[in-house]
Every structure is written in C-alpha cells, then in structure tokens.
DNA sequence: CGCTGGTATTTGGTATGCCAATACTCTGCG
DNA sequence: CGCAGAGTATTGGCATACCAAATACCAGCG
C-alpha cells in the first residue's frame, strides 16, 4: 500500500502575496468609519514593520488599489479609502444584479441535490427568532448569498461578487440591527429557496434582485453613519 | 482685467501608467486567438523596448494581471491569457446582469433630455441596412451599450462593465458577422430605447438582459474559434 | 508678530544590482 | 545514437540606492 502522500505544491508564497494578505486583513478588520481623518500607509514604515523591503509592499499596495481598498495620491501617499454612502449603494446594486443573474442561471444549471440541501444548510431560517442570535444569523446570511452565487456556476460572477462582498460586509451587519430587517429578510430568503426549488428563473431572479435592492434602499435611507 | 489663465494641473503621468497603457493597447489590439502557442512577455525585453527600467514594467504587469489580461507563472514568465469560451460566456452573462440593472436604474434616474437624445445618438439603427457598414455599426453598437450603462448613474456598474467590455470587445465583432445577429440586434436595440422612453423598468431590464444573454448563447453555440 | 522666501527633510517613483530557481546546452558515457 | 548530468545562461523576486517632487521648517525682513 502506498503511504507516500505528497502535498500538491509548495509554491512558498511570495513576499508580495504575504504582504497583500497582511495588509488586506488589517484594512478590512479596522474600523475605518469609526475614526476621523485620513489613514495613511507609509511604505517605509510598513516595510520596516513587516521586515521586508519596499518592493513587495508597493506591489501589494498596487493590487489593493485595484481592488478599491486604498487610493494612491501621487507624491502624497496611499490612503485607506472611506466609501461614501453612494458608493456602498452602488456596490449593493451591482451585487444585486450579479446575484440575481446567478439565481437565474442556477435554475437551469444547479443539480437537484444542490437545490435540495438549501433547506438543511440554513436551519436558522426555519426555526426560532433571529433577533436572539444576530451574530450567527449574520453568518448564515452571508453563506446563503454565497451559496446562491455558487449555484450559478459562473466563475466571473463569483469573483466579482466576492470582491464586492469584502467591501460591503461591514455594512451588512449594521443594517441588520437597524429597523426590522432581520425578520423580513428571513421571509424573503425562504421565498427565494422555494423559487429555486421550483426552478422558476424569472421569479428567483426577481426575488433576489428585490431582496438586494431592498438592502440598497435601506442603506440609502438609514446609512447616516456613513460619510 | 485678468487675462492670466492657468491650466488646472499637469500630473505628468507616471512611467508606470504609461507602461500600463502601452501594454494594454498592445494586448487588446493583438489577435490573441489568431495564433497558436503562448505569448510570453519578457520583463527585460519590454523595459529595453520601452526605454524604462523593469520596476514600472512590473507594476504595470501586476495591474494587468489583476484585470485578467495576463497570467503570471512564478519563475516561468508572464503570458497573455487566452480566454476560454466558457469564460467569455461568463463575462457576457455578468455584463448582461449589470447592464440590465443599469437600464432599470436609468428608468428612475435618467433625465428626460438624456432619454430623448437616444434616438438621435444612433441614427445607424433607424436607417439603411446594417450589413453594408458593419464596422460603423459595430462602433455604434458599443456606444449604445455604454450609453445605457452611463444612464444608470452607478459608478460601480460602469467600472465593472468597462473592464468586461475590454475583454469581450474582440469577440463581439466576430459574433456580429456570424449568423443573422446584426439585423435582429438592431430590432432589439429599438425596443430597448422605447422601453427606456416609457420608463418601464421591468421591461427595459428584461429586454437588455435577454439581448445580452442572446449574445452569450450565440457565442456558446458558434464560438468554435475560441479555445 | 506675521509673512515671505529659501532650505532641509520626507516620501514616492525609478533604476540597478544581487540571488536563487528554472531552463538550456553541451558533453561524455552507455 | 540516445540519454543523463553537470555547468551555464536566463529570468523573476527582492533589496537597495538614487532622484525629484512636495512638504515642513526656519530664518530674516517688514
């Protein structure tokens, strides 16, 4: 018997990738909206803190700028971006568009097993009151939307959405606590599951879109804490 | 009287940006699908050709990799990516999702003047046969879709779509020549304009989506020249 | 005391050099 | 003639050095 298992590869992730991940997690975990004034990232300071030279730092910052996490003002520095309410709303709208398309595609592409396990994957939606466990519900909420997107089997849509999600994640949780969103949100989720099970593409698309746009309207109305 | 007018600023674009634009136009203008074998970009060769050092070249390549134009195999080189048919189809589907959302938003947000000038902006759609001037029609075609996207007044959607368009542009023209797409395409465009003028969000969204998905199906079926 | 002009310092952009890993080549042995 | 292996060349990743722009600071003048 062969007990000789090898790991697929060990590319020994480059310093650039490590710097990218370190900076990205630092940015997404910080409370950018909780403080005033611009947050500037000093290349030399970062390279000294992380123990690498400026080159991989700069390359990592270039990627983060592409993804919209930082903004580079020539000859002035690179700053963590603070999204305006309008931008957040736009992201949610784009997300709603992509996710509703994923739902449409899922109705044609998803396997019966995948659709069937939607109910078992999210027991939180079918039992108890969400107000009690907002933290777990918020987790399930994100998993739910990611599941829909993955059922569409469209790589491009998945990639675009995962990036949008990174930016919007922080706002979602806040929005849940405001108003009466949690309970109405669950009802809509259940409707979406039913539409998918019925493979009703038009209905699933519409429900997902309206669900997303509902969040957009909510943020637009109650998102005073932004900007 | 003050006759002393000054220009706002002259940021004097950085070498990195110049290298990025040079490489991007070179990549998008080359016929990547017309030749076999991988196309490799040599950092040192490029820096010599463009007359700059490797640093800005590398940063430009990093951005292009993020945008999906090149792929970097560590220790092997950076290659121009050849999209598979499946990826192209996915991009068109994502695009259809975003553009249809833009159309929906346009029905609520666009000004009467903007909607009114749609007919005058695209005289090609209303006169003559498209088969005669495919080149000009193809130009008008792209302008038409960009116009719809801009009417949605959603920056995020515009940015995402402009990137998708860069990748799909080459395929569009080929698709127009195959089958009977040009003339049916025009009829659909006119319907879209009418829906926008009526500010019928549901209809406009549906028409734009189906128009885009039609192209996706067409590419999926006839895109033998890909991959 | 405030403003102006110049200088010093900081900082991002670019160039260059080094290193390790990979690819290539050429030779020698079977 | 073919294949293996060593040695060489190439190439990408990273570090460092240098430069020019922008800012901060300071002195001198009003």
PDB file of N, CA, C and O in Angstrom, chain B residues 81-129:
ATOM      1  N   UNK B  81      -3.192  36.014 -21.553  1.00  0.00           N
ATOM      2  CA  UNK B  81      -4.177  34.963 -21.330  1.00  0.00           C
ATOM      3  C   UNK B  81      -5.077  34.827 -22.549  1.00  0.00           C
ATOM      4  O   UNK B  81      -5.417  35.803 -23.214  1.00  0.00           O
ATOM      5  N   UNK B  82      -5.421  33.608 -22.807  1.00  0.00           N
ATOM      6  CA  UNK B  82      -6.366  33.295 -23.871  1.00  0.00           C
ATOM      7  C   UNK B  82      -7.631  32.828 -23.167  1.00  0.00           C
ATOM      8  O   UNK B  82      -7.664  31.762 -22.563  1.00  0.00           O
ATOM      9  N   UNK B  83      -8.682  33.608 -23.253  1.00  0.00           N
ATOM     10  CA  UNK B  83      -9.910  33.260 -22.553  1.00  0.00           C
ATOM     11  C   UNK B  83     -10.556  32.030 -23.193  1.00  0.00           C
ATOM     12  O   UNK B  83     -10.607  31.914 -24.419  1.00  0.00           O
ATOM     13  N   UNK B  84     -11.057  31.147 -22.363  1.00  0.00           N
ATOM     14  CA  UNK B  84     -11.810  30.019 -22.901  1.00  0.00           C
ATOM     15  C   UNK B  84     -13.215  30.483 -23.266  1.00  0.00           C
ATOM     16  O   UNK B  84     -13.676  31.536 -22.835  1.00  0.00           O
ATOM     17  N   UNK B  85     -13.879  29.678 -24.043  1.00  0.00           N
ATOM     18  CA  UNK B  85     -15.244  30.036 -24.424  1.00  0.00           C
ATOM     19  C   UNK B  85     -16.122  30.173 -23.196  1.00  0.00           C
ATOM     20  O   UNK B  85     -16.939  31.078 -23.098  1.00  0.00           O
ATOM     21  N   UNK B  86     -15.919  29.280 -22.239  1.00  0.00           N
ATOM     22  CA  UNK B  86     -16.722  29.322 -21.024  1.00  0.00           C
ATOM     23  C   UNK B  86     -16.518  30.641 -20.276  1.00  0.00           C
ATOM     24  O   UNK B  86     -17.474  31.232 -19.763  1.00  0.00           O
ATOM     25  N   UNK B  87     -15.282  31.112 -20.237  1.00  0.00           N
ATOM     26  CA  UNK B  87     -15.015  32.371 -19.541  1.00  0.00           C
ATOM     27  C   UNK B  87     -15.665  33.543 -20.273  1.00  0.00           C
ATOM     28  O   UNK B  87     -16.234  34.448 -19.652  1.00  0.00           O
ATOM     29  N   UNK B  88     -15.557  33.532 -21.604  1.00  0.00           N
ATOM     30  CA  UNK B  88     -16.187  34.600 -22.374  1.00  0.00           C
ATOM     31  C   UNK B  88     -17.696  34.621 -22.111  1.00  0.00           C
ATOM     32  O   UNK B  88     -18.291  35.674 -21.877  1.00  0.00           O
ATOM     33  N   UNK B  89     -18.298  33.446 -22.138  1.00  0.00           N
ATOM     34  CA  UNK B  89     -19.738  33.372 -21.895  1.00  0.00           C
ATOM     35  C   UNK B  89     -20.065  33.928 -20.503  1.00  0.00           C
ATOM     36  O   UNK B  89     -21.010  34.704 -20.325  1.00  0.00           O
ATOM     37  N   UNK B  90     -19.248  33.545 -19.511  1.00  0.00           N
ATOM     38  CA  UNK B  90     -19.474  34.059 -18.165  1.00  0.00           C
ATOM     39  C   UNK B  90     -19.372  35.565 -18.104  1.00  0.00           C
ATOM     40  O   UNK B  90     -20.165  36.230 -17.414  1.00  0.00           O
ATOM     41  N   UNK B  91     -18.415  36.120 -18.823  1.00  0.00           N
ATOM     42  CA  UNK B  91     -18.267  37.575 -18.827  1.00  0.00           C
ATOM     43  C   UNK B  91     -19.483  38.240 -19.455  1.00  0.00           C
ATOM     44  O   UNK B  91     -19.965  39.261 -18.959  1.00  0.00           O
ATOM     45  N   UNK B  92     -19.968  37.672 -20.537  1.00  0.00           N
ATOM     46  CA  UNK B  92     -21.130  38.261 -21.190  1.00  0.00           C
ATOM     47  C   UNK B  92     -22.348  38.171 -20.274  1.00  0.00           C
ATOM     48  O   UNK B  92     -23.150  39.106 -20.187  1.00  0.00           O
ATOM     49  N   UNK B  93     -22.461  37.069 -19.558  1.00  0.00           N
ATOM     50  CA  UNK B  93     -23.593  36.932 -18.637  1.00  0.00           C
ATOM     51  C   UNK B  93     -23.503  37.963 -17.505  1.00  0.00           C
ATOM     52  O   UNK B  93     -24.501  38.595 -17.147  1.00  0.00           O
ATOM     53  N   UNK B  94     -22.304  38.127 -16.958  1.00  0.00           N
ATOM     54  CA  UNK B  94     -22.134  39.136 -15.905  1.00  0.00           C
ATOM     55  C   UNK B  94     -22.449  40.515 -16.469  1.00  0.00           C
ATOM     56  O   UNK B  94     -23.104  41.344 -15.802  1.00  0.00           O
ATOM     57  N   UNK B  95     -22.019  40.745 -17.654  1.00  0.00           N
ATOM     58  CA  UNK B  95     -22.261  42.025 -18.296  1.00  0.00           C
ATOM     59  C   UNK B  95     -23.764  42.242 -18.489  1.00  0.00           C
ATOM     60  O   UNK B  95     -24.291  43.336 -18.222  1.00  0.00           O
ATOM     61  N   UNK B  96     -24.440  41.222 -18.959  1.00  0.00           N
ATOM     62  CA  UNK B  96     -25.891  41.338 -19.148  1.00  0.00           C
ATOM     63  C   UNK B  96     -26.576  41.671 -17.826  1.00  0.00           C
ATOM     64  O   UNK B  96     -27.492  42.498 -17.777  1.00  0.00           O
ATOM     65  N   UNK B  97     -26.112  41.048 -16.754  1.00  0.00           N
ATOM     66  CA  UNK B  97     -26.701  41.322 -15.450  1.00  0.00           C
ATOM     67  C   UNK B  97     -26.520  42.783 -15.069  1.00  0.00           C
ATOM     68  O   UNK B  97     -27.473  43.454 -14.646  1.00  0.00           O
ATOM     69  N   UNK B  98     -25.304  43.284 -15.238  1.00  0.00           N
ATOM     70  CA  UNK B  98     -25.000  44.655 -14.811  1.00  0.00           C
ATOM     71  C   UNK B  98     -25.699  45.672 -15.709  1.00  0.00           C
ATOM     72  O   UNK B  98     -26.261  46.665 -15.227  1.00  0.00           O
ATOM     73  N   UNK B  99     -25.691  45.414 -17.006  1.00  0.00           N
ATOM     74  CA  UNK B  99     -26.308  46.383 -17.915  1.00  0.00           C
ATOM     75  C   UNK B  99     -27.817  46.424 -17.715  1.00  0.00           C
ATOM     76  O   UNK B  99     -28.439  47.491 -17.804  1.00  0.00           O
ATOM     77  N   UNK B 100     -28.421  45.273 -17.450  1.00  0.00           N
ATOM     78  CA  UNK B 100     -29.865  45.282 -17.247  1.00  0.00           C
ATOM     79  C   UNK B 100     -30.216  46.033 -15.962  1.00  0.00           C
ATOM     80  O   UNK B 100     -31.238  46.714 -15.894  1.00  0.00           O
ATOM     81  N   UNK B 101     -29.346  45.902 -14.953  1.00  0.00           N
ATOM     82  CA  UNK B 101     -29.573  46.700 -13.747  1.00  0.00           C
ATOM     83  C   UNK B 101     -29.425  48.179 -14.044  1.00  0.00           C
ATOM     84  O   UNK B 101     -30.205  49.012 -13.556  1.00  0.00           O
ATOM     85  N   UNK B 102     -28.429  48.528 -14.868  1.00  0.00           N
ATOM     86  CA  UNK B 102     -28.243  49.926 -15.247  1.00  0.00           C
ATOM     87  C   UNK B 102     -29.490  50.444 -15.968  1.00  0.00           C
ATOM     88  O   UNK B 102     -29.932  51.577 -15.734  1.00  0.00           O
ATOM     89  N   UNK B 103     -30.071  49.624 -16.826  1.00  0.00           N
ATOM     90  CA  UNK B 103     -31.277  50.032 -17.537  1.00  0.00           C
ATOM     91  C   UNK B 103     -32.418  50.277 -16.556  1.00  0.00           C
ATOM     92  O   UNK B 103     -33.174  51.249 -16.675  1.00  0.00           O
ATOM     93  N   UNK B 104     -32.522  49.394 -15.576  1.00  0.00           N
ATOM     94  CA  UNK B 104     -33.554  49.576 -14.548  1.00  0.00           C
ATOM     95  C   UNK B 104     -33.360  50.898 -13.817  1.00  0.00           C
ATOM     96  O   UNK B 104     -34.296  51.680 -13.634  1.00  0.00           O
ATOM     97  N   UNK B 105     -32.130  51.148 -13.406  1.00  0.00           N
ATOM     98  CA  UNK B 105     -31.839  52.388 -12.687  1.00  0.00           C
ATOM     99  C   UNK B 105     -32.080  53.597 -13.583  1.00  0.00           C
ATOM    100  O   UNK B 105     -32.552  54.640 -13.121  1.00  0.00           O
ATOM    101  N   UNK B 106     -31.750  53.440 -14.873  1.00  0.00           N
ATOM    102  CA  UNK B 106     -31.916  54.560 -15.794  1.00  0.00           C
ATOM    103  C   UNK B 106     -33.376  54.992 -15.870  1.00  0.00           C
ATOM    104  O   UNK B 106     -33.675  56.183 -15.983  1.00  0.00           O
ATOM    105  N   UNK B 107     -34.274  54.031 -15.810  1.00  0.00           N
ATOM    106  CA  UNK B 107     -35.692  54.372 -15.892  1.00  0.00           C
ATOM    107  C   UNK B 107     -36.105  55.293 -14.745  1.00  0.00           C
ATOM    108  O   UNK B 107     -37.034  56.092 -14.881  1.00  0.00           O
ATOM    109  N   UNK B 108     -35.441  55.185 -13.626  1.00  0.00           N
ATOM    110  CA  UNK B 108     -35.779  56.022 -12.484  1.00  0.00           C
ATOM    111  C   UNK B 108     -34.936  57.286 -12.419  1.00  0.00           C
ATOM    112  O   UNK B 108     -35.369  58.307 -11.875  1.00  0.00           O
ATOM    113  N   UNK B 109     -33.722  57.219 -12.949  1.00  0.00           N
ATOM    114  CA  UNK B 109     -32.770  58.302 -12.697  1.00  0.00           C
ATOM    115  C   UNK B 109     -32.492  59.186 -13.903  1.00  0.00           C
ATOM    116  O   UNK B 109     -32.148  60.359 -13.734  1.00  0.00           O
ATOM    117  N   UNK B 110     -32.556  58.632 -15.106  1.00  0.00           N
ATOM    118  CA  UNK B 110     -32.120  59.398 -16.270  1.00  0.00           C
ATOM    119  C   UNK B 110     -33.035  60.596 -16.503  1.00  0.00           C
ATOM    120  O   UNK B 110     -34.234  60.549 -16.228  1.00  0.00           O
ATOM    121  N   UNK B 111     -32.454  61.667 -16.993  1.00  0.00           N
ATOM    122  CA  UNK B 111     -33.253  62.854 -17.279  1.00  0.00           C
ATOM    123  C   UNK B 111     -33.999  62.665 -18.594  1.00  0.00           C
ATOM    124  O   UNK B 111     -33.626  61.845 -19.427  1.00  0.00           O
ATOM    125  N   UNK B 112     -35.050  63.455 -18.764  1.00  0.00           N
ATOM    126  CA  UNK B 112     -35.834  63.362 -19.996  1.00  0.00           C
ATOM    127  C   UNK B 112     -34.969  63.671 -21.219  1.00  0.00           C
ATOM    128  O   UNK B 112     -35.084  63.013 -22.245  1.00  0.00           O
ATOM    129  N   UNK B 113     -34.058  64.657 -21.065  1.00  0.00           N
ATOM    130  CA  UNK B 113     -33.220  65.018 -22.213  1.00  0.00           C
ATOM    131  C   UNK B 113     -32.322  63.850 -22.604  1.00  0.00           C
ATOM    132  O   UNK B 113     -32.162  63.539 -23.781  1.00  0.00           O
ATOM    133  N   UNK B 114     -31.728  63.215 -21.589  1.00  0.00           N
ATOM    134  CA  UNK B 114     -30.831  62.102 -21.897  1.00  0.00           C
ATOM    135  C   UNK B 114     -31.566  60.996 -22.644  1.00  0.00           C
ATOM    136  O   UNK B 114     -31.051  60.425 -23.607  1.00  0.00           O
ATOM    137  N   UNK B 115     -32.778  60.700 -22.173  1.00  0.00           N
ATOM    138  CA  UNK B 115     -33.531  59.634 -22.827  1.00  0.00           C
ATOM    139  C   UNK B 115     -33.935  60.046 -24.237  1.00  0.00           C
ATOM    140  O   UNK B 115     -33.936  59.230 -25.164  1.00  0.00           O
ATOM    141  N   UNK B 116     -34.252  61.339 -24.360  1.00  0.00           N
ATOM    142  CA  UNK B 116     -34.746  61.794 -25.656  1.00  0.00           C
ATOM    143  C   UNK B 116     -33.676  61.691 -26.735  1.00  0.00           C
ATOM    144  O   UNK B 116     -33.967  61.371 -27.894  1.00  0.00           O
ATOM    145  N   UNK B 117     -32.440  61.971 -26.357  1.00  0.00           N
ATOM    146  CA  UNK B 117     -31.386  62.020 -27.376  1.00  0.00           C
ATOM    147  C   UNK B 117     -30.902  60.647 -27.790  1.00  0.00           C
ATOM    148  O   UNK B 117     -29.993  60.533 -28.610  1.00  0.00           O
ATOM    149  N   UNK B 118     -31.477  59.593 -27.213  1.00  0.00           N
ATOM    150  CA  UNK B 118     -31.053  58.253 -27.613  1.00  0.00           C
ATOM    151  C   UNK B 118     -31.297  58.023 -29.106  1.00  0.00           C
ATOM    152  O   UNK B 118     -30.483  57.410 -29.803  1.00  0.00           O
ATOM    153  N   UNK B 119     -32.421  58.507 -29.591  1.00  0.00           N
ATOM    154  CA  UNK B 119     -32.755  58.265 -30.994  1.00  0.00           C
ATOM    155  C   UNK B 119     -31.806  59.011 -31.922  1.00  0.00           C
ATOM    156  O   UNK B 119     -31.415  58.491 -32.975  1.00  0.00           O
ATOM    157  N   UNK B 120     -31.435  60.219 -31.546  1.00  0.00           N
ATOM    158  CA  UNK B 120     -30.549  60.996 -32.421  1.00  0.00           C
ATOM    159  C   UNK B 120     -29.100  60.529 -32.312  1.00  0.00           C
ATOM    160  O   UNK B 120     -28.311  60.733 -33.223  1.00  0.00           O
ATOM    161  N   UNK B 121     -28.785  59.897 -31.176  1.00  0.00           N
ATOM    162  CA  UNK B 121     -27.397  59.459 -30.999  1.00  0.00           C
ATOM    163  C   UNK B 121     -27.046  58.279 -31.898  1.00  0.00           C
ATOM    164  O   UNK B 121     -25.878  58.044 -32.199  1.00  0.00           O
ATOM    165  N   UNK B 122     -28.069  57.514 -32.266  1.00  0.00           N
ATOM    166  CA  UNK B 122     -27.781  56.289 -33.014  1.00  0.00           C
ATOM    167  C   UNK B 122     -28.612  56.214 -34.284  1.00  0.00           C
ATOM    168  O   UNK B 122     -29.503  55.369 -34.407  1.00  0.00           O
ATOM    169  N   UNK B 123     -28.319  57.128 -35.216  1.00  0.00           N
ATOM    170  CA  UNK B 123     -29.091  57.119 -36.462  1.00  0.00           C
ATOM    171  C   UNK B 123     -28.885  55.818 -37.238  1.00  0.00           C
ATOM    172  O   UNK B 123     -29.739  55.439 -38.035  1.00  0.00           O
ATOM    173  N   UNK B 124     -27.766  55.135 -36.977  1.00  0.00           N
ATOM    174  CA  UNK B 124     -27.491  53.902 -37.721  1.00  0.00           C
ATOM    175  C   UNK B 124     -28.605  52.878 -37.516  1.00  0.00           C
ATOM    176  O   UNK B 124     -28.852  52.036 -38.377  1.00  0.00           O
ATOM    177  N   UNK B 125     -29.272  52.951 -36.366  1.00  0.00           N
ATOM    178  CA  UNK B 125     -30.263  51.925 -36.069  1.00  0.00           C
ATOM    179  C   UNK B 125     -31.545  52.118 -36.858  1.00  0.00           C
ATOM    180  O   UNK B 125     -32.330  51.195 -37.023  1.00  0.00           O
ATOM    181  N   UNK B 126     -31.748  53.354 -37.318  1.00  0.00           N
ATOM    182  CA  UNK B 126     -33.053  53.649 -37.880  1.00  0.00           C
ATOM    183  C   UNK B 126     -33.029  53.800 -39.401  1.00  0.00           C
ATOM    184  O   UNK B 126     -34.060  54.007 -40.010  1.00  0.00           O
ATOM    185  N   UNK B 127     -31.867  53.746 -39.987  1.00  0.00           N
ATOM    186  CA  UNK B 127     -31.813  53.950 -41.427  1.00  0.00           C
ATOM    187  C   UNK B 127     -30.834  52.961 -42.068  1.00  0.00           C
ATOM    188  O   UNK B 127     -29.792  52.636 -41.501  1.00  0.00           O
ATOM    189  N   UNK B 128     -31.188  52.526 -43.253  1.00  0.00           N
ATOM    190  CA  UNK B 128     -30.284  51.680 -44.029  1.00  0.00           C
ATOM    191  C   UNK B 128     -30.166  50.275 -43.475  1.00  0.00           C
ATOM    192  O   UNK B 128     -30.723  49.923 -42.437  1.00  0.00           O
ATOM    193  N   UNK B 129     -29.419  49.486 -44.177  1.00  0.00           N
ATOM    194  CA  UNK B 129     -29.200  48.102 -43.769  1.00  0.00           C
ATOM    195  C   UNK B 129     -27.834  47.997 -43.108  1.00  0.00           C
ATOM    196  O   UNK B 129     -26.851  48.530 -43.608  1.00  0.00           O
TER     197      UNK B 129
END
